[in-house]
mmCIF file with all atom_site columns, C-alpha atoms in Angstrom:
data_model
loop_
_atom_site.group_PDB
_atom_site.id
_atom_site.type_symbol
_atom_site.label_atom_id
_atom_site.label_alt_id
_atom_site.label_comp_id
_atom_site.label_asym_id
_atom_site.label_entity_id
_atom_site.label_seq_id
_atom_site.pdbx_PDB_ins_code
_atom_site.Cartn_x
_atom_site.Cartn_y
_atom_site.Cartn_z
_atom_site.occupancy
_atom_site.B_iso_or_equiv
_atom_site.pdbx_formal_charge
_atom_site.auth_seq_id
_atom_site.auth_comp_id
_atom_site.auth_asym_id
_atom_site.auth_atom_id
_atom_site.pdbx_PDB_model_num
ATOM 1   C CA . MET L 1 1   ? -33.616 -0.049 -34.303 1.00 47.00 ? 1   MET L CA 1
ATOM 2   C CA . ASP L 1 2   ? -34.986 -3.096 -36.156 1.00 49.00 ? 2   ASP L CA 1
ATOM 3   C CA . ASP L 1 3   ? -34.822 -1.050 -39.370 1.00 47.00 ? 3   ASP L CA 1
ATOM 4   C CA . PHE L 1 4   ? -31.023 -1.219 -39.271 1.00 44.00 ? 4   PHE L CA 1
ATOM 5   C CA . GLU L 1 5   ? -30.704 -4.978 -38.923 1.00 49.00 ? 5   GLU L CA 1
ATOM 6   C CA . GLY L 1 6   ? -29.137 -6.423 -42.042 1.00 51.00 ? 6   GLY L CA 1
ATOM 7   C CA . ILE L 1 7   ? -27.540 -3.098 -42.987 1.00 52.00 ? 7   ILE L CA 1
ATOM 8   C CA . PHE L 1 8   ? -24.654 -3.301 -40.521 1.00 54.00 ? 8   PHE L CA 1
ATOM 9   C CA . ASP L 1 9   ? -22.400 -6.216 -39.623 1.00 60.00 ? 9   ASP L CA 1
ATOM 10  C CA . ILE L 1 10  ? -22.596 -5.401 -35.919 1.00 60.00 ? 10  ILE L CA 1
ATOM 11  C CA . ILE L 1 11  ? -24.957 -3.339 -33.758 1.00 62.00 ? 11  ILE L CA 1
ATOM 12  C CA . ILE L 1 12  ? -23.483 -2.187 -30.432 1.00 62.00 ? 12  ILE L CA 1
ATOM 13  C CA . LEU L 1 13  ? -25.666 -0.920 -27.594 1.00 66.00 ? 13  LEU L CA 1
ATOM 14  C CA . GLY L 1 14  ? -23.955 1.668  -25.396 1.00 61.00 ? 14  GLY L CA 1
ATOM 15  C CA . THR L 1 15  ? -21.248 4.308  -25.744 1.00 58.00 ? 15  THR L CA 1
ATOM 16  C CA . GLY L 1 16  ? -19.006 3.596  -22.754 1.00 61.00 ? 16  GLY L CA 1
ATOM 17  C CA . LEU L 1 17  ? -15.298 2.780  -22.658 1.00 64.00 ? 17  LEU L CA 1
ATOM 18  C CA . THR L 1 18  ? -15.808 -0.943 -23.292 1.00 64.00 ? 18  THR L CA 1
ATOM 19  C CA . GLU L 1 19  ? -18.135 -0.311 -26.231 1.00 59.00 ? 19  GLU L CA 1
ATOM 20  C CA . SER L 1 20  ? -15.758 2.257  -27.760 1.00 63.00 ? 20  SER L CA 1
ATOM 21  C CA . ILE L 1 21  ? -12.832 -0.154 -27.611 1.00 66.00 ? 21  ILE L CA 1
ATOM 22  C CA . ALA L 1 22  ? -14.954 -2.923 -29.135 1.00 66.00 ? 22  ALA L CA 1
ATOM 23  C CA . THR L 1 23  ? -16.133 -0.628 -31.935 1.00 60.00 ? 23  THR L CA 1
ATOM 24  C CA . ALA L 1 24  ? -12.580 0.367  -32.852 1.00 67.00 ? 24  ALA L CA 1
ATOM 25  C CA . ALA L 1 25  ? -11.440 -3.265 -32.846 1.00 66.00 ? 25  ALA L CA 1
ATOM 26  C CA . LEU L 1 26  ? -14.332 -4.353 -35.068 1.00 63.00 ? 26  LEU L CA 1
ATOM 27  C CA . SER L 1 27  ? -13.661 -1.508 -37.475 1.00 64.00 ? 27  SER L CA 1
ATOM 28  C CA . LYS L 1 28  ? -10.010 -2.503 -37.694 1.00 66.00 ? 28  LYS L CA 1
ATOM 29  C CA . ALA L 1 29  ? -11.083 -6.083 -38.412 1.00 68.00 ? 29  ALA L CA 1
ATOM 30  C CA . GLY L 1 30  ? -13.166 -4.915 -41.375 1.00 67.00 ? 30  GLY L CA 1
ATOM 31  C CA . PHE L 1 31  ? -16.681 -4.831 -39.918 1.00 65.00 ? 31  PHE L CA 1
ATOM 32  C CA . THR L 1 32  ? -19.230 -2.040 -40.197 1.00 64.00 ? 32  THR L CA 1
ATOM 33  C CA . ALA L 1 33  ? -20.658 -1.304 -36.758 1.00 60.00 ? 33  ALA L CA 1
ATOM 34  C CA . ALA L 1 34  ? -23.545 0.938  -35.718 1.00 59.00 ? 34  ALA L CA 1
ATOM 35  C CA . VAL L 1 35  ? -23.399 2.247  -32.158 1.00 59.00 ? 35  VAL L CA 1
ATOM 36  C CA . PHE L 1 36  ? -26.624 3.132  -30.363 1.00 57.00 ? 36  PHE L CA 1
ATOM 37  C CA . GLU L 1 37  ? -27.126 4.954  -27.070 1.00 55.00 ? 37  GLU L CA 1
ATOM 38  C CA . GLN L 1 38  ? -30.316 4.942  -25.022 1.00 48.00 ? 38  GLN L CA 1
ATOM 39  C CA . TYR L 1 39  ? -32.576 7.953  -24.580 1.00 41.00 ? 39  TYR L CA 1
ATOM 40  C CA . GLY L 1 40  ? -35.439 6.954  -22.306 1.00 44.00 ? 40  GLY L CA 1
ATOM 41  C CA . PRO L 1 41  ? -37.099 3.868  -23.783 1.00 46.00 ? 41  PRO L CA 1
ATOM 42  C CA . SER L 1 42  ? -35.544 4.375  -27.226 1.00 44.00 ? 42  SER L CA 1
ATOM 43  C CA . TRP L 1 43  ? -32.159 3.582  -28.731 1.00 41.00 ? 43  TRP L CA 1
ATOM 44  C CA . VAL L 1 44  ? -30.703 6.272  -31.008 1.00 42.00 ? 44  VAL L CA 1
ATOM 45  C CA . ARG L 1 45  ? -27.781 5.763  -33.355 1.00 39.00 ? 45  ARG L CA 1
ATOM 46  C CA . ALA L 1 46  ? -24.806 7.645  -31.948 1.00 41.00 ? 46  ALA L CA 1
ATOM 47  C CA . GLN L 1 47  ? -21.967 6.520  -34.203 1.00 46.00 ? 47  GLN L CA 1
ATOM 48  C CA . LEU L 1 48  ? -21.230 4.663  -37.416 1.00 46.00 ? 48  LEU L CA 1
ATOM 49  C CA . SER L 1 49  ? -17.917 2.854  -37.598 1.00 51.00 ? 49  SER L CA 1
ATOM 50  C CA . ALA L 1 50  ? -16.905 1.723  -41.060 1.00 49.00 ? 50  ALA L CA 1
ATOM 51  C CA . PRO L 1 51  ? -14.031 -0.687 -41.790 1.00 52.00 ? 51  PRO L CA 1
ATOM 52  C CA . SER L 1 52  ? -10.704 1.064  -41.271 1.00 51.00 ? 52  SER L CA 1
ATOM 53  C CA . SER L 1 53  ? -9.371  0.603  -44.795 1.00 50.00 ? 53  SER L CA 1
ATOM 54  C CA . GLY L 1 54  ? -8.929  4.242  -45.687 1.00 50.00 ? 54  GLY L CA 1
ATOM 55  C CA . ASN L 1 55  ? -12.664 4.918  -45.742 1.00 50.00 ? 55  ASN L CA 1
ATOM 56  C CA . SER L 1 56  ? -13.370 8.504  -44.692 1.00 47.00 ? 56  SER L CA 1
ATOM 57  C CA . CYS L 1 57  ? -16.072 7.281  -42.285 1.00 51.00 ? 57  CYS L CA 1
ATOM 58  C CA . ALA L 1 58  ? -13.644 5.126  -40.308 1.00 53.00 ? 58  ALA L CA 1
ATOM 59  C CA . ALA L 1 59  ? -13.710 5.728  -36.572 1.00 57.00 ? 59  ALA L CA 1
ATOM 60  C CA . ALA L 1 60  ? -10.723 7.424  -34.999 1.00 61.00 ? 60  ALA L CA 1
ATOM 61  C CA . PRO L 1 61  ? -8.678  5.035  -32.864 1.00 67.00 ? 61  PRO L CA 1
ATOM 62  C CA . PRO L 1 62  ? -9.469  5.268  -29.146 1.00 74.00 ? 62  PRO L CA 1
ATOM 63  C CA . ARG L 1 63  ? -6.959  6.751  -26.749 1.00 75.00 ? 63  ARG L CA 1
ATOM 64  C CA . PRO L 1 64  ? -4.757  4.110  -25.168 1.00 84.00 ? 64  PRO L CA 1
ATOM 65  C CA . ALA L 1 65  ? -5.682  3.447  -21.556 1.00 89.00 ? 65  ALA L CA 1
ATOM 66  C CA . ARG L 1 66  ? -3.482  3.218  -18.479 1.00 90.00 ? 66  ARG L CA 1
ATOM 67  C CA . VAL L 1 67  ? -5.562  1.317  -15.948 1.00 93.00 ? 67  VAL L CA 1
ATOM 68  C CA . PHE L 1 68  ? -4.729  1.565  -12.255 1.00 93.00 ? 68  PHE L CA 1
ATOM 69  C CA . TYR L 1 69  ? -6.142  0.577  -8.894  1.00 91.00 ? 69  TYR L CA 1
ATOM 70  C CA . GLU L 1 70  ? -4.511  -2.649 -7.707  1.00 92.00 ? 70  GLU L CA 1
ATOM 71  C CA . LYS L 1 71  ? -1.647  -2.440 -5.248  1.00 91.00 ? 71  LYS L CA 1
ATOM 72  C CA . ASN L 1 72  ? 1.837   -3.426 -6.453  1.00 89.00 ? 72  ASN L CA 1
ATOM 73  C CA . LYS L 1 73  ? 0.828   -2.923 -10.073 1.00 91.00 ? 73  LYS L CA 1
ATOM 74  C CA . LEU L 1 74  ? 1.829   -0.251 -12.544 1.00 91.00 ? 74  LEU L CA 1
ATOM 75  C CA . TYR L 1 75  ? 0.373   3.228  -11.956 1.00 94.00 ? 75  TYR L CA 1
ATOM 76  C CA . TYR L 1 76  ? -0.872  2.413  -8.452  1.00 95.00 ? 76  TYR L CA 1
ATOM 77  C CA . GLY L 1 77  ? 0.687   5.709  -7.401  1.00 96.00 ? 77  GLY L CA 1
ATOM 78  C CA . PHE L 1 78  ? -2.162  7.534  -9.130  1.00 96.00 ? 78  PHE L CA 1
ATOM 79  C CA . THR L 1 79  ? -4.568  6.279  -6.461  1.00 96.00 ? 79  THR L CA 1
ATOM 80  C CA . ASN L 1 80  ? -4.919  8.082  -3.147  1.00 96.00 ? 80  ASN L CA 1
ATOM 81  C CA . PHE L 1 81  ? -4.114  4.820  -1.395  1.00 95.00 ? 81  PHE L CA 1
ATOM 82  C CA . SER L 1 82  ? -0.470  4.609  -2.446  1.00 96.00 ? 82  SER L CA 1
ATOM 83  C CA . ALA L 1 83  ? 2.202   5.113  0.213   1.00 94.00 ? 83  ALA L CA 1
ATOM 84  C CA . HIS L 1 84  ? 3.225   8.602  -0.889  1.00 96.00 ? 84  HIS L CA 1
ATOM 85  C CA . PRO L 1 85  ? 3.204   11.015 2.084   1.00 96.00 ? 85  PRO L CA 1
ATOM 86  C CA . VAL L 1 86  ? 2.225   14.608 1.373   1.00 95.00 ? 86  VAL L CA 1
ATOM 87  C CA . ASN L 1 87  ? 2.697   18.040 2.902   1.00 90.00 ? 87  ASN L CA 1
ATOM 88  C CA . GLY L 1 88  ? 6.121   17.256 4.260   1.00 85.00 ? 88  GLY L CA 1
ATOM 89  C CA . LYS L 1 89  ? 5.126   13.801 5.548   1.00 86.00 ? 89  LYS L CA 1
ATOM 90  C CA . GLU L 1 90  ? 2.451   15.374 7.752   1.00 94.00 ? 90  GLU L CA 1
ATOM 91  C CA . TYR L 1 91  ? -0.040  13.110 5.991   1.00 96.00 ? 91  TYR L CA 1
ATOM 92  C CA . PRO L 1 92  ? 1.139   9.501  5.457   1.00 96.00 ? 92  PRO L CA 1
ATOM 93  C CA . THR L 1 93  ? -0.831  9.214  2.187   1.00 97.00 ? 93  THR L CA 1
ATOM 94  C CA . SER L 1 94  ? -2.790  11.567 -0.027  1.00 97.00 ? 94  SER L CA 1
ATOM 95  C CA . GLU L 1 95  ? -5.944  9.793  1.162   1.00 97.00 ? 95  GLU L CA 1
ATOM 96  C CA . HIS L 1 96  ? -5.185  11.061 4.665   1.00 97.00 ? 96  HIS L CA 1
ATOM 97  C CA . LEU L 1 97  ? -5.217  14.640 3.410   1.00 97.00 ? 97  LEU L CA 1
ATOM 98  C CA . PHE L 1 98  ? -8.301  14.167 1.248   1.00 97.00 ? 98  PHE L CA 1
ATOM 99  C CA . GLN L 1 99  ? -10.355 12.587 4.036   1.00 97.00 ? 99  GLN L CA 1
ATOM 100 C CA . THR L 1 100 ? -9.147  15.183 6.538   1.00 97.00 ? 100 THR L CA 1
ATOM 101 C CA . PHE L 1 101 ? -10.422 17.950 4.266   1.00 97.00 ? 101 PHE L CA 1
ATOM 102 C CA . LYS L 1 102 ? -13.973 16.700 4.877   1.00 97.00 ? 102 LYS L CA 1
ATOM 103 C CA . PHE L 1 103 ? -13.754 17.868 8.501   1.00 97.00 ? 103 PHE L CA 1
ATOM 104 C CA . MET L 1 104 ? -10.864 20.335 8.621   1.00 94.00 ? 104 MET L CA 1
ATOM 105 C CA . TYR L 1 105 ? -12.969 23.509 8.630   1.00 92.00 ? 105 TYR L CA 1
ATOM 106 C CA . SER L 1 106 ? -16.004 22.377 10.601  1.00 94.00 ? 106 SER L CA 1
ATOM 107 C CA . ARG L 1 107 ? -14.792 19.574 12.909  1.00 96.00 ? 107 ARG L CA 1
ATOM 108 C CA . PRO L 1 108 ? -11.025 20.012 13.400  1.00 95.00 ? 108 PRO L CA 1
ATOM 109 C CA . ALA L 1 109 ? -10.858 17.447 16.213  1.00 97.00 ? 109 ALA L CA 1
ATOM 110 C CA . ILE L 1 110 ? -12.284 14.773 13.917  1.00 97.00 ? 110 ILE L CA 1
ATOM 111 C CA . ALA L 1 111 ? -9.912  15.878 11.177  1.00 96.00 ? 111 ALA L CA 1
ATOM 112 C CA . GLU L 1 112 ? -6.943  15.369 13.488  1.00 96.00 ? 112 GLU L CA 1
ATOM 113 C CA . GLU L 1 113 ? -8.238  11.972 14.595  1.00 97.00 ? 113 GLU L CA 1
ATOM 114 C CA . ILE L 1 114 ? -8.475  10.866 10.975  1.00 96.00 ? 114 ILE L CA 1
ATOM 115 C CA . ARG L 1 115 ? -5.015  12.209 10.137  1.00 96.00 ? 115 ARG L CA 1
ATOM 116 C CA . THR L 1 116 ? -3.377  10.301 12.977  1.00 96.00 ? 116 THR L CA 1
ATOM 117 C CA . ILE L 1 117 ? -5.511  7.184  13.399  1.00 96.00 ? 117 ILE L CA 1
ATOM 118 C CA . SER L 1 118 ? -3.335  4.947  11.220  1.00 96.00 ? 118 SER L CA 1
ATOM 119 C CA . GLU L 1 119 ? -0.591  5.046  8.633   1.00 95.00 ? 119 GLU L CA 1
ATOM 120 C CA . PHE L 1 120 ? -2.759  2.992  6.284   1.00 96.00 ? 120 PHE L CA 1
ATOM 121 C CA . SER L 1 121 ? -5.029  4.753  3.817   1.00 95.00 ? 121 SER L CA 1
ATOM 122 C CA . ARG L 1 122 ? -7.809  2.157  3.977   1.00 94.00 ? 122 ARG L CA 1
ATOM 123 C CA . ASP L 1 123 ? -8.148  2.697  7.735   1.00 97.00 ? 123 ASP L CA 1
ATOM 124 C CA . VAL L 1 124 ? -8.477  6.427  7.159   1.00 97.00 ? 124 VAL L CA 1
ATOM 125 C CA . PHE L 1 125 ? -11.102 5.884  4.466   1.00 96.00 ? 125 PHE L CA 1
ATOM 126 C CA . ARG L 1 126 ? -13.174 3.704  6.798   1.00 96.00 ? 126 ARG L CA 1
ATOM 127 C CA . GLN L 1 127 ? -12.866 6.087  9.753   1.00 97.00 ? 127 GLN L CA 1
ATOM 128 C CA . ALA L 1 128 ? -14.003 9.040  7.666   1.00 97.00 ? 128 ALA L CA 1
ATOM 129 C CA . GLY L 1 129 ? -17.042 6.972  6.719   1.00 96.00 ? 129 GLY L CA 1
ATOM 130 C CA . VAL L 1 130 ? -17.908 6.564  10.394  1.00 97.00 ? 130 VAL L CA 1
ATOM 131 C CA . TYR L 1 131 ? -18.186 10.350 10.673  1.00 97.00 ? 131 TYR L CA 1
ATOM 132 C CA . LYS L 1 132 ? -19.867 10.917 7.320   1.00 96.00 ? 132 LYS L CA 1
ATOM 133 C CA . VAL L 1 133 ? -22.885 12.698 8.814   1.00 96.00 ? 133 VAL L CA 1
ATOM 134 C CA . LYS L 1 134 ? -20.499 15.218 10.410  1.00 97.00 ? 134 LYS L CA 1
ATOM 135 C CA . GLN L 1 135 ? -18.493 16.112 7.318   1.00 96.00 ? 135 GLN L CA 1
ATOM 136 C CA . HIS L 1 136 ? -18.605 19.660 5.959   1.00 96.00 ? 136 HIS L CA 1
ATOM 137 C CA . PRO L 1 137 ? -22.157 20.396 4.716   1.00 95.00 ? 137 PRO L CA 1
ATOM 138 C CA . ASN L 1 138 ? -20.819 21.679 1.392   1.00 95.00 ? 138 ASN L CA 1
ATOM 139 C CA . TRP L 1 139 ? -18.380 18.830 0.854   1.00 96.00 ? 139 TRP L CA 1
ATOM 140 C CA . LEU L 1 140 ? -19.879 17.713 -2.447  1.00 94.00 ? 140 LEU L CA 1
ATOM 141 C CA . LYS L 1 141 ? -19.290 21.220 -3.792  1.00 95.00 ? 141 LYS L CA 1
ATOM 142 C CA . MET L 1 142 ? -15.714 21.250 -2.486  1.00 95.00 ? 142 MET L CA 1
ATOM 143 C CA . ASN L 1 143 ? -14.450 17.751 -3.188  1.00 96.00 ? 143 ASN L CA 1
ATOM 144 C CA . ILE L 1 144 ? -13.023 18.364 -6.666  1.00 96.00 ? 144 ILE L CA 1
ATOM 145 C CA . GLU L 1 145 ? -11.188 21.500 -5.543  1.00 96.00 ? 145 GLU L CA 1
ATOM 146 C CA . LYS L 1 146 ? -9.724  19.596 -2.589  1.00 96.00 ? 146 LYS L CA 1
ATOM 147 C CA . MET L 1 147 ? -8.687  16.677 -4.778  1.00 96.00 ? 147 MET L CA 1
ATOM 148 C CA . ASP L 1 148 ? -6.840  19.160 -6.995  1.00 96.00 ? 148 ASP L CA 1
ATOM 149 C CA . ILE L 1 149 ? -4.916  20.352 -3.933  1.00 96.00 ? 149 ILE L CA 1
ATOM 150 C CA . VAL L 1 150 ? -4.155  16.773 -2.905  1.00 96.00 ? 150 VAL L CA 1
ATOM 151 C CA . ILE L 1 151 ? -2.775  15.882 -6.332  1.00 96.00 ? 151 ILE L CA 1
ATOM 152 C CA . TRP L 1 152 ? -0.825  19.150 -6.534  1.00 95.00 ? 152 TRP L CA 1
ATOM 153 C CA . HIS L 1 153 ? 0.975   18.149 -3.337  1.00 95.00 ? 153 HIS L CA 1
ATOM 154 C CA . LYS L 1 154 ? 1.491   14.600 -4.523  1.00 96.00 ? 154 LYS L CA 1
ATOM 155 C CA . ILE L 1 155 ? 3.040   15.535 -7.866  1.00 94.00 ? 155 ILE L CA 1
ATOM 156 C CA . GLY L 1 156 ? 5.075   18.369 -6.395  1.00 94.00 ? 156 GLY L CA 1
ATOM 157 C CA . GLU L 1 157 ? 6.571   16.221 -3.648  1.00 96.00 ? 157 GLU L CA 1
ATOM 158 C CA . HIS L 1 158 ? 7.223   12.986 -5.549  1.00 96.00 ? 158 HIS L CA 1
ATOM 159 C CA . GLU L 1 159 ? 9.410   13.167 -8.627  1.00 96.00 ? 159 GLU L CA 1
ATOM 160 C CA . ASP L 1 160 ? 8.778   9.505  -9.450  1.00 95.00 ? 160 ASP L CA 1
ATOM 161 C CA . LEU L 1 161 ? 5.061   10.172 -9.875  1.00 95.00 ? 161 LEU L CA 1
ATOM 162 C CA . LYS L 1 162 ? 5.711   13.232 -12.008 1.00 95.00 ? 162 LYS L CA 1
ATOM 163 C CA . LYS L 1 163 ? 7.906   11.183 -14.354 1.00 95.00 ? 163 LYS L CA 1
ATOM 164 C CA . GLU L 1 164 ? 5.371   8.360  -14.437 1.00 95.00 ? 164 GLU L CA 1
ATOM 165 C CA . LEU L 1 165 ? 2.584   10.788 -15.319 1.00 95.00 ? 165 LEU L CA 1
ATOM 166 C CA . LEU L 1 166 ? 4.613   12.366 -18.118 1.00 94.00 ? 166 LEU L CA 1
ATOM 167 C CA . GLY L 1 167 ? 5.405   8.882  -19.380 1.00 94.00 ? 167 GLY L CA 1
ATOM 168 C CA . THR L 1 168 ? 1.729   8.143  -19.981 1.00 93.00 ? 168 THR L CA 1
ATOM 169 C CA . GLY L 1 169 ? 1.604   10.691 -22.810 1.00 92.00 ? 169 GLY L CA 1
ATOM 170 C CA . ASP L 1 170 ? -1.970  11.361 -23.881 1.00 89.00 ? 170 ASP L CA 1
ATOM 171 C CA . ALA L 1 171 ? -3.268  7.984  -22.694 1.00 91.00 ? 171 ALA L CA 1
ATOM 172 C CA . GLU L 1 172 ? -6.475  7.887  -20.695 1.00 92.00 ? 172 GLU L CA 1
ATOM 173 C CA . LEU L 1 173 ? -5.905  7.250  -17.001 1.00 93.00 ? 173 LEU L CA 1
ATOM 174 C CA . VAL L 1 174 ? -8.569  4.837  -15.782 1.00 94.00 ? 174 VAL L CA 1
ATOM 175 C CA . GLU L 1 175 ? -9.194  4.237  -12.085 1.00 94.00 ? 175 GLU L CA 1
ATOM 176 C CA . ASP L 1 176 ? -10.611 0.724  -12.224 1.00 94.00 ? 176 ASP L CA 1
ATOM 177 C CA . SER L 1 177 ? -12.566 0.851  -8.974  1.00 93.00 ? 177 SER L CA 1
ATOM 178 C CA . ALA L 1 178 ? -15.694 -1.292 -8.954  1.00 92.00 ? 178 ALA L CA 1
ATOM 179 C CA . GLU L 1 179 ? -17.158 0.689  -6.033  1.00 92.00 ? 179 GLU L CA 1
ATOM 180 C CA . ASP L 1 180 ? -16.516 4.252  -7.186  1.00 95.00 ? 180 ASP L CA 1
ATOM 181 C CA . THR L 1 181 ? -18.494 5.660  -10.104 1.00 94.00 ? 181 THR L CA 1
ATOM 182 C CA . PHE L 1 182 ? -17.380 9.248  -9.495  1.00 96.00 ? 182 PHE L CA 1
ATOM 183 C CA . TRP L 1 183 ? -13.592 9.151  -9.203  1.00 95.00 ? 183 TRP L CA 1
ATOM 184 C CA . GLY L 1 184 ? -13.404 5.815  -11.044 1.00 95.00 ? 184 GLY L CA 1
ATOM 185 C CA . ILE L 1 185 ? -15.306 3.877  -13.698 1.00 93.00 ? 185 ILE L CA 1
ATOM 186 C CA . GLY L 1 186 ? -17.382 1.669  -11.397 1.00 93.00 ? 186 GLY L CA 1
ATOM 187 C CA . LYS L 1 187 ? -18.405 -1.939 -11.787 1.00 91.00 ? 187 LYS L CA 1
ATOM 188 C CA . ASN L 1 188 ? -20.124 -1.411 -15.145 1.00 88.00 ? 188 ASN L CA 1
ATOM 189 C CA . GLN L 1 189 ? -17.244 0.741  -16.480 1.00 88.00 ? 189 GLN L CA 1
ATOM 190 C CA . GLN L 1 190 ? -19.603 3.645  -17.134 1.00 91.00 ? 190 GLN L CA 1
ATOM 191 C CA . GLY L 1 191 ? -18.415 5.820  -14.244 1.00 94.00 ? 191 GLY L CA 1
ATOM 192 C CA . ARG L 1 192 ? -17.276 9.424  -14.488 1.00 94.00 ? 192 ARG L CA 1
ATOM 193 C CA . ASN L 1 193 ? -13.569 8.654  -13.945 1.00 94.00 ? 193 ASN L CA 1
ATOM 194 C CA . GLU L 1 194 ? -13.119 12.140 -12.518 1.00 95.00 ? 194 GLU L CA 1
ATOM 195 C CA . LEU L 1 195 ? -9.729  11.304 -11.039 1.00 96.00 ? 195 LEU L CA 1
ATOM 196 C CA . GLU L 1 196 ? -8.232  11.264 -14.526 1.00 94.00 ? 196 GLU L CA 1
ATOM 197 C CA . ARG L 1 197 ? -9.318  14.872 -15.094 1.00 94.00 ? 197 ARG L CA 1
ATOM 198 C CA . ARG L 1 198 ? -7.716  15.911 -11.830 1.00 95.00 ? 198 ARG L CA 1
ATOM 199 C CA . TRP L 1 199 ? -4.379  14.331 -12.783 1.00 95.00 ? 199 TRP L CA 1
ATOM 200 C CA . ARG L 1 200 ? -4.524  15.867 -16.260 1.00 91.00 ? 200 ARG L CA 1
ATOM 201 C CA . ASP L 1 201 ? -5.617  19.409 -15.354 1.00 83.00 ? 201 ASP L CA 1
#
């Protein structure tokens, strides 16, 4: 990578969301940036971003982002923790249904305990964690399918969420959870952000 020093204005290490936004901003400001990603012990150039002045090598602008996770802020309804009951109010939040799915087919008594233990989604999340060793043995192969069902109910039963989703256009939905690197982006913002795919599919 030392061979490129002096050739580019900026060298960026990493290809995550933060790095992509920074690269686009630098390009717009007139800088030439080289983006490298790591393969084992080596850094390999993954992208060249030229100044965005009509140059054919200019990077395409990143998708706008709609960040959500904090309660009482815009797009909080896209989290499972929002107070949107599903399945005819049988489940006080979509988190109730999602956590219940972990036990519904193998431990129905636990599933019912989780569904009814509290109206608050965080309580349900914690209680499901208590029984983690008893969840369905194939849960990690089922969880995406079950999340699809959860979101199908949520959109179908709440017109406000459907309108809010349509209003985001083609923006990227980003669950800004520091703890979750699967459904969200995690603390280092490199997570899978799988929840966005579920809302978009």
